[in-house]
Short mmCIF file of C-alpha atoms in Angstrom, two decimals:
data_model
loop_
_atom_site.label_atom_id
_atom_site.label_comp_id
_atom_site.label_asym_id
_atom_site.label_seq_id
_atom_site.Cartn_x
_atom_site.Cartn_y
_atom_site.Cartn_z
CA UNK Y 13 122.93 104.58 100.81
CA UNK Y 14 120.58 101.68 101.18
CA UNK Y 15 116.89 102.37 101.04
CA UNK Y 16 115.46 102.96 104.49
CA UNK Y 17 113.16 100.30 105.87
CA UNK Y 18 110.26 101.22 108.12
CA UNK Y 19 107.80 98.87 109.78
CA UNK Y 20 104.44 98.51 108.06
CA UNK Y 21 102.53 100.37 110.76
CA UNK Y 22 104.89 103.36 110.62
CA UNK Y 23 104.97 103.52 106.81
CA UNK Y 24 102.49 105.96 105.22
CA UNK Y 25 99.77 104.37 103.09
CA UNK Y 26 99.11 107.01 100.45
CA UNK Y 27 95.64 105.83 99.39
CA UNK Y 28 94.49 105.43 102.98
CA UNK Y 29 95.86 108.81 104.05
CA UNK Y 30 94.14 110.63 101.18
CA UNK Y 31 90.84 109.01 102.21
CA UNK Y 32 91.17 109.80 105.90
CA UNK Y 33 93.07 113.11 105.84
CA UNK Y 34 91.10 116.05 107.27
CA UNK Y 35 90.67 119.00 104.91
CA UNK Y 36 89.51 121.67 107.38
CA UNK Y 37 90.83 123.01 110.67
CA UNK Y 38 87.55 121.98 112.30
CA UNK Y 39 88.16 118.36 111.29
CA UNK Y 40 91.75 118.28 112.53
CA UNK Y 41 92.07 116.60 115.93
CA UNK Y 42 94.86 117.42 118.38
CA UNK Y 43 97.62 120.05 118.46
CA UNK Y 44 95.13 122.64 119.82
CA UNK Y 45 97.61 125.47 120.42
CA UNK Y 46 99.30 125.01 117.04
CA UNK Y 47 95.92 124.87 115.30
CA UNK Y 48 94.68 128.01 117.05
CA UNK Y 49 97.79 130.00 116.12
CA UNK Y 50 97.61 128.87 112.50
CA UNK Y 51 93.89 129.65 112.25
CA UNK Y 52 94.53 133.19 113.52
CA UNK Y 53 97.44 133.65 111.10
CA UNK Y 54 95.32 132.46 108.16
CA UNK Y 55 92.37 134.70 109.13
CA UNK Y 56 94.62 137.75 109.46
CA UNK Y 57 96.31 137.13 106.11
CA UNK Y 58 92.91 136.74 104.40
CA UNK Y 59 91.67 139.99 105.92
CA UNK Y 60 94.74 141.79 104.54
CA UNK Y 61 94.42 140.03 101.19
CA UNK Y 62 98.01 138.78 101.41
CA UNK Y 63 99.62 135.36 101.14
CA UNK Y 64 100.39 133.82 104.52
CA UNK Y 65 103.97 134.06 105.82
CA UNK Y 66 106.36 131.16 105.30
CA UNK Y 67 105.79 128.33 107.78
CA UNK Y 68 108.06 125.60 109.18
CA UNK Y 69 106.33 122.56 110.68
CA UNK Y 70 108.55 120.38 112.85
CA UNK Y 71 107.91 117.08 114.59
CA UNK Y 72 108.19 113.28 114.37
CA UNK Y 73 106.76 111.45 111.34
CA UNK Y 74 103.02 110.89 111.07
CA UNK Y 75 101.75 113.72 113.29
CA UNK Y 76 100.01 115.75 110.58
CA UNK Y 77 102.54 118.14 109.05
CA UNK Y 78 101.48 117.37 105.48
CA UNK Y 79 97.81 117.44 106.47
CA UNK Y 80 98.19 120.89 108.07
CA UNK Y 81 99.97 122.21 104.99
CA UNK Y 82 97.03 121.20 102.80
CA UNK Y 83 94.50 122.56 105.31
CA UNK Y 84 96.30 125.92 105.33
CA UNK Y 85 96.35 126.05 101.53
CA UNK Y 86 92.65 125.23 101.33
CA UNK Y 87 91.80 127.82 104.00
CA UNK Y 88 93.70 130.42 101.98
CA UNK Y 89 91.98 129.35 98.77
CA UNK Y 90 95.38 128.61 97.27
CA UNK Y 91 96.80 125.87 95.11
CA UNK Y 92 99.45 123.67 96.73
CA UNK Y 93 102.46 122.23 94.93
CA UNK Y 94 104.17 119.43 96.84
CA UNK Y 95 107.72 118.11 96.67
CA UNK Y 96 110.41 116.87 99.05
CA UNK Y 97 113.98 117.86 99.81
CA UNK Y 98 115.70 114.75 98.38
CA UNK Y 99 113.89 115.01 95.03
CA UNK Y 100 115.27 118.51 94.32
CA UNK Y 101 118.66 117.45 92.98
CA UNK Y 102 119.79 120.60 91.17
CA UNK Y 103 119.04 124.29 91.09
CA UNK Y 104 117.09 123.90 87.86
CA UNK Y 105 114.57 121.66 89.62
CA UNK Y 106 113.90 124.36 92.22
CA UNK Y 107 113.76 127.07 89.55
CA UNK Y 108 111.15 125.07 87.65
CA UNK Y 109 108.99 124.74 90.75
CA UNK Y 110 109.24 128.40 91.70
CA UNK Y 111 108.65 129.86 88.23
CA UNK Y 112 105.50 127.77 87.79
CA UNK Y 113 103.88 129.15 90.94
CA UNK Y 114 101.06 131.65 90.73
CA UNK Y 115 100.22 134.51 93.08
CA UNK Y 116 99.32 133.16 96.53
CA UNK Y 117 100.26 129.53 95.79
CA UNK Y 118 101.67 127.30 98.51
CA UNK Y 119 104.89 125.37 97.87
CA UNK Y 120 105.15 122.47 100.31
CA UNK Y 121 108.61 120.92 100.76
CA UNK Y 122 108.63 117.79 102.90
CA UNK Y 123 111.90 116.72 104.56
CA UNK Y 124 113.23 120.20 103.91
CA UNK Y 125 116.27 119.46 106.09
CA UNK Y 126 117.52 117.16 103.32
CA UNK Y 127 117.85 119.96 100.76
CA UNK Y 128 121.35 120.28 99.37
CA UNK Y 129 123.09 123.36 100.75
CA UNK Y 130 123.83 124.78 97.29
CA UNK Y 131 120.15 124.53 96.37
CA UNK Y 132 119.11 125.96 99.73
CA UNK Y 133 120.94 129.19 98.92
CA UNK Y 134 118.66 129.74 95.92
CA UNK Y 135 115.73 129.80 98.33
CA UNK Y 136 116.99 132.77 100.33
CA UNK Y 137 116.17 135.57 97.82
CA UNK Y 138 113.05 133.68 96.72
CA UNK Y 139 111.68 133.62 100.27
CA UNK Y 140 112.70 137.16 101.24
CA UNK Y 141 112.41 139.22 98.06
CA UNK Y 142 110.49 136.87 95.75
CA UNK Y 143 113.39 136.98 93.33
CA UNK Y 144 115.29 134.10 91.77
CA UNK Y 145 118.90 134.46 90.62
CA UNK Y 146 119.89 131.90 87.99
CA UNK Y 147 123.20 131.44 86.20
CA UNK Y 148 123.14 131.18 82.40
CA UNK Y 149 126.04 129.60 80.47
CA UNK Y 150 129.37 128.63 81.98
CA UNK Y 151 132.90 129.92 82.24
CA UNK Y 152 133.66 133.39 80.81
CA UNK Y 153 130.17 133.61 79.29
CA UNK Y 154 128.37 132.94 82.57
CA UNK Y 155 125.98 135.64 83.69
CA UNK Y 156 123.37 135.99 86.37
CA UNK Y 157 119.74 136.70 85.53
CA UNK Y 158 117.25 137.79 88.19
CA UNK Y 159 113.65 136.66 87.74
CA UNK Y 160 110.68 138.07 89.62
CA UNK Y 161 108.45 135.52 91.35
CA UNK Y 162 104.82 135.86 92.41
CA UNK Y 163 104.24 136.20 96.15
CA UNK Y 164 103.96 132.65 97.41
CA UNK Y 165 104.05 130.79 100.71
CA UNK Y 166 106.68 128.17 101.45
CA UNK Y 167 105.63 125.55 103.97
CA UNK Y 168 108.49 123.32 105.03
CA UNK Y 169 108.13 120.10 107.03
CA UNK Y 170 110.97 118.48 108.90
CA UNK Y 171 111.50 115.71 111.41
CA UNK Y 172 114.87 117.16 112.40
CA UNK Y 173 114.87 120.93 112.60
CA UNK Y 174 118.37 120.87 114.13
CA UNK Y 175 119.75 119.94 110.71
CA UNK Y 176 118.42 123.13 109.10
CA UNK Y 177 120.99 125.86 108.66
CA UNK Y 178 120.50 129.07 110.63
CA UNK Y 179 120.03 131.23 107.47
CA UNK Y 180 117.14 129.02 106.30
CA UNK Y 181 115.61 128.60 109.74
CA UNK Y 182 115.45 132.36 110.36
CA UNK Y 183 113.62 132.93 107.06
CA UNK Y 184 110.54 131.16 108.45
CA UNK Y 185 108.57 133.78 110.44
CA UNK Y 186 106.20 131.03 111.66
CA UNK Y 187 107.70 127.94 113.27
CA UNK Y 188 105.47 125.34 114.89
CA UNK Y 189 106.31 122.03 116.55
CA UNK Y 190 103.86 119.13 116.56
CA UNK Y 191 103.97 116.82 119.57
CA UNK Y 192 102.78 113.27 120.13
CA UNK Y 193 99.05 112.80 120.72
CA UNK Y 194 97.27 111.62 123.85
CA UNK Y 195 95.33 108.35 123.70
CA UNK Y 196 91.98 110.19 123.94
CA UNK Y 197 92.84 112.32 120.90
CA UNK Y 198 93.91 109.25 118.95
CA UNK Y 199 90.68 107.51 119.92
CA UNK Y 200 88.74 110.37 118.33
CA UNK Y 201 90.84 109.99 115.16
CA UNK Y 202 90.37 106.20 115.09
CA UNK Y 203 86.58 106.47 115.51
CA UNK Y 204 86.38 109.13 112.78
CA UNK Y 205 88.49 107.02 110.42
CA UNK Y 206 86.36 103.97 111.17
CA UNK Y 207 83.23 105.90 110.16
CA UNK Y 208 84.86 106.96 106.89
CA UNK Y 209 85.90 103.37 106.20
CA UNK Y 210 82.48 101.99 107.20
CA UNK Y 211 84.03 99.89 109.95
CA UNK Y 212 81.86 98.87 112.91
CA UNK Y 213 83.85 99.69 116.06
CA UNK Y 214 83.13 100.11 119.75
CA UNK Y 215 84.60 103.02 121.69
CA UNK Y 216 86.68 100.65 123.81
CA UNK Y 217 87.97 99.01 120.65
CA UNK Y 218 89.01 102.42 119.38
CA UNK Y 219 90.79 103.17 122.65
CA UNK Y 220 92.67 99.85 122.51
CA UNK Y 221 94.02 100.79 119.09
CA UNK Y 222 94.69 104.39 120.15
CA UNK Y 223 96.76 103.62 123.24
CA UNK Y 224 99.04 101.31 121.27
CA UNK Y 225 99.61 103.76 118.41
CA UNK Y 226 102.75 105.42 119.78
CA UNK Y 227 101.02 108.79 119.98
CA UNK Y 228 100.93 108.98 116.17
CA UNK Y 229 97.78 109.40 114.00
CA UNK Y 230 99.39 107.74 110.97
CA UNK Y 231 100.15 104.62 112.99
CA UNK Y 232 96.65 104.70 114.51
CA UNK Y 233 95.06 104.73 111.05
CA UNK Y 234 97.35 101.98 109.78
CA UNK Y 235 96.64 99.83 112.84
CA UNK Y 236 92.92 100.40 112.35
CA UNK Y 237 93.23 98.98 108.84
CA UNK Y 238 95.10 95.91 110.10
CA UNK Y 239 92.62 95.33 112.95
CA UNK Y 240 89.75 95.79 110.50
CA UNK Y 241 91.13 92.94 108.37
CA UNK Y 242 91.42 90.69 111.43
CA UNK Y 243 87.89 91.52 112.60
CA UNK Y 244 86.49 90.97 109.11
CA UNK Y 245 87.97 87.47 108.84
CA UNK Y 246 87.58 86.28 112.44
CA UNK Y 247 84.81 88.31 114.09
CA UNK Y 248 82.19 89.34 111.51
CA UNK Y 249 83.82 92.73 111.07
CA UNK Y 250 83.04 94.25 114.49
CA UNK Y 251 85.99 95.69 116.43
CA UNK Y 252 85.65 95.35 120.20
CA UNK Y 253 88.37 95.86 122.80
CA UNK Y 254 88.98 92.10 122.88
CA UNK Y 255 89.16 91.81 119.09
CA UNK Y 256 91.56 94.77 118.90
CA UNK Y 257 93.73 93.21 121.62
CA UNK Y 258 93.87 89.88 119.78
CA UNK Y 259 94.66 91.54 116.45
CA UNK Y 260 97.44 93.70 117.92
CA UNK Y 261 98.90 90.72 119.75
CA UNK Y 262 99.04 88.93 116.39
CA UNK Y 263 100.92 91.97 115.03
CA UNK Y 264 103.37 91.70 117.98
CA UNK Y 265 102.43 95.13 119.29
CA UNK Y 266 102.31 95.06 123.07
CA UNK Y 267 100.18 97.02 125.54
CA UNK Y 268 102.68 99.91 125.51
CA UNK Y 269 102.70 100.18 121.72
CA UNK Y 270 106.17 98.66 121.33
CA UNK Y 271 106.63 96.46 118.29
CA UNK Y 272 109.21 93.83 117.44
CA UNK Y 273 111.80 96.39 116.28
CA UNK Y 274 111.45 98.48 119.44
CA UNK Y 275 112.17 95.39 121.51
CA UNK Y 276 115.11 94.47 119.32
CA UNK Y 277 116.57 97.94 119.89
CA UNK Y 278 116.19 97.72 123.66
CA UNK Y 279 117.56 94.18 123.71
CA UNK Y 280 120.57 95.20 121.61
CA UNK Y 281 121.42 98.12 123.91
CA UNK Y 282 121.21 95.89 126.98
CA UNK Y 283 122.37 92.48 125.81
CA UNK Y 284 124.97 93.46 123.21
CA UNK Y 285 126.26 96.76 124.60
CA UNK Y 286 125.86 96.26 128.35
CA UNK Y 287 123.12 98.88 128.65
CA UNK Y 288 125.11 101.52 126.80
CA UNK Y 289 126.25 104.07 126.00
CA UNK Y 290 126.25 103.02 122.36
CA UNK Y 291 126.41 105.15 119.21
CA UNK Y 292 123.52 105.15 116.77
CA UNK Y 293 125.66 103.70 113.95
CA UNK Y 294 126.71 100.69 116.04
CA UNK Y 295 123.14 100.20 117.23
CA UNK Y 296 121.83 100.37 113.66
CA UNK Y 297 124.24 97.64 112.55
CA UNK Y 298 123.24 95.48 115.53
CA UNK Y 299 119.51 95.60 114.70
CA UNK Y 300 119.85 95.68 110.89
CA UNK Y 301 118.27 99.10 110.41
CA UNK Y 302 119.33 102.44 108.95
CA UNK Y 303 120.64 105.06 111.44
CA UNK Y 304 118.26 107.71 110.06
CA UNK Y 305 115.28 105.42 110.62
CA UNK Y 306 116.34 104.74 114.20
CA UNK Y 307 116.70 108.44 114.92
CA UNK Y 308 113.52 109.58 113.19
CA UNK Y 309 111.06 106.70 113.69
CA UNK Y 310 111.96 104.64 116.74
CA UNK Y 311 114.10 106.67 119.12
CA UNK Y 312 111.76 109.63 119.75
CA UNK Y 313 109.02 107.41 121.15
CA UNK Y 314 111.39 105.22 123.16
CA UNK Y 315 112.99 108.32 124.67
CA UNK Y 316 109.63 109.99 125.35
CA UNK Y 317 108.34 106.87 127.10
CA UNK Y 318 111.49 106.62 129.20
CA UNK Y 319 113.03 103.46 127.74
CA UNK Y 320 116.15 105.14 126.36
CA UNK Y 321 118.31 108.12 127.25
CA UNK Y 322 120.38 110.00 124.70
CA UNK Y 323 123.69 111.20 126.13
CA UNK Y 324 126.81 112.77 124.64
CA UNK Y 325 128.43 109.31 124.65
CA UNK Y 326 125.48 107.52 123.04
CA UNK Y 327 122.21 105.77 123.84
CA UNK Y 328 121.72 104.34 127.34
CA UNK Y 329 119.02 101.92 128.48
CA UNK Y 330 116.95 103.08 131.47
CA UNK Y 331 115.69 101.05 134.40
CA UNK Y 332 112.32 100.86 132.64
CA UNK Y 333 113.96 99.04 129.71
CA UNK Y 334 115.40 96.41 132.04
CA UNK Y 335 112.00 96.00 133.66
CA UNK Y 336 110.36 95.69 130.25
CA UNK Y 337 112.71 92.85 129.30
CA UNK Y 338 112.57 91.23 132.71
CA UNK Y 339 116.22 91.91 133.51
CA UNK Y 340 118.16 93.46 136.36
CA UNK Y 341 120.55 96.35 135.62
CA UNK Y 342 124.04 94.98 135.17
CA UNK Y 343 122.87 91.57 134.01
CA UNK Y 344 121.88 92.42 130.45
CA UNK Y 345 124.75 90.65 128.71
CA UNK Y 346 123.79 87.22 130.00
CA UNK Y 347 120.37 86.85 128.41
CA UNK Y 348 120.41 87.56 124.68
CA UNK Y 349 117.63 86.53 122.34
CA UNK Y 350 114.70 87.52 124.54
CA UNK Y 351 112.65 88.56 121.53
#
C-alpha cells in the first residue's frame, strides 16, 4: 500500500508538538467532560494505590489523544512506553513490550485499530489477568509458557473505534471520545502556543487562526507556525487579524477552514460524480489520495460542517457544497476545474 499523504497543516510536527504539548490536566484546554472524568479516575486510583484501569481514547486525528495519555501517566507518576498498532508486526514484538514494563507503567498504543488480529489475541489475557501466553518451539515440540506481568495500564488511541473487535473493545473499562474544538477553545490554545514560541500575536489574530483550524489543536498549532513565518518576513513578526488572513489566504485556506484538498473532494463529488453517491475508493482515485486518509482526515470535518453526507450507497454532496462552489444542484457536471 502506498504511503499515505496528508496536507502539511494536518501532519503532526513532532518537534513542535513536544514543545507545545501540555503536561498537566490544568494546562489542557477543551474536552471538559472527558478531562473531568479522567481526573476523577486518576485521583481515585491514586487513593487506592492501584494502576488506573485500561483506557481507550477515540476521535479524529490531532485532538489530543496522545497528549492525554502522557498527562495521565504523569499524573499517576508512571513511566509511559509508546508504540503504534502498525509497528507491532509479530507476537514477539508485543511480548517484548509487555515483559519490559514495570509495576504501574503505562503502555500507549496509537492507532490500536490497526493491530493484527492474531497479535490482538495476545493482549486479552495480558489486559485481564496480567498474564502472557507465549509459544516456544514449533511442531510436535511446541509448548505454551505463561508469564506473569506487572500490573500496567494500557491506553489505546484510535481514529476509528468501529474497526476494533468486540473482544478488545470490551476489555477497556474506560472509553472516552474526543470531539472537535470550538473556535474560542482553539484561540486559547493558539495564544498559549504563541507565548511558548515567543510570537507576538493579537487576540483577533489568534481567533482568525483558530476559526480556520478545522476544530483541531494540531492544525491550529501548525497554522500558527506558518502564519508566524509570514508575519516574520512581511510584517515585523506581529500577527494581527489582517496578517493572519493574508497568510492563510496564501496557504489557500478559506474562511471556513477548507483547504485545496477539501475543495478538490467537493468538486470531484459534484463535477465528476454528479453529486454522488460515490464510494470512497472511487473518490480517492479521483482526487489522488489514499482512501484511509480521506476517511480519517478530510471526511469527518466535511461531514460535521454539512458539506458531505455519508449514505449506504456512498458520499453525497449537500446543498451547502453546491453553494460553496457556486453551483446549482443538478448542474455540477458542467463546470469542472473550479479549483
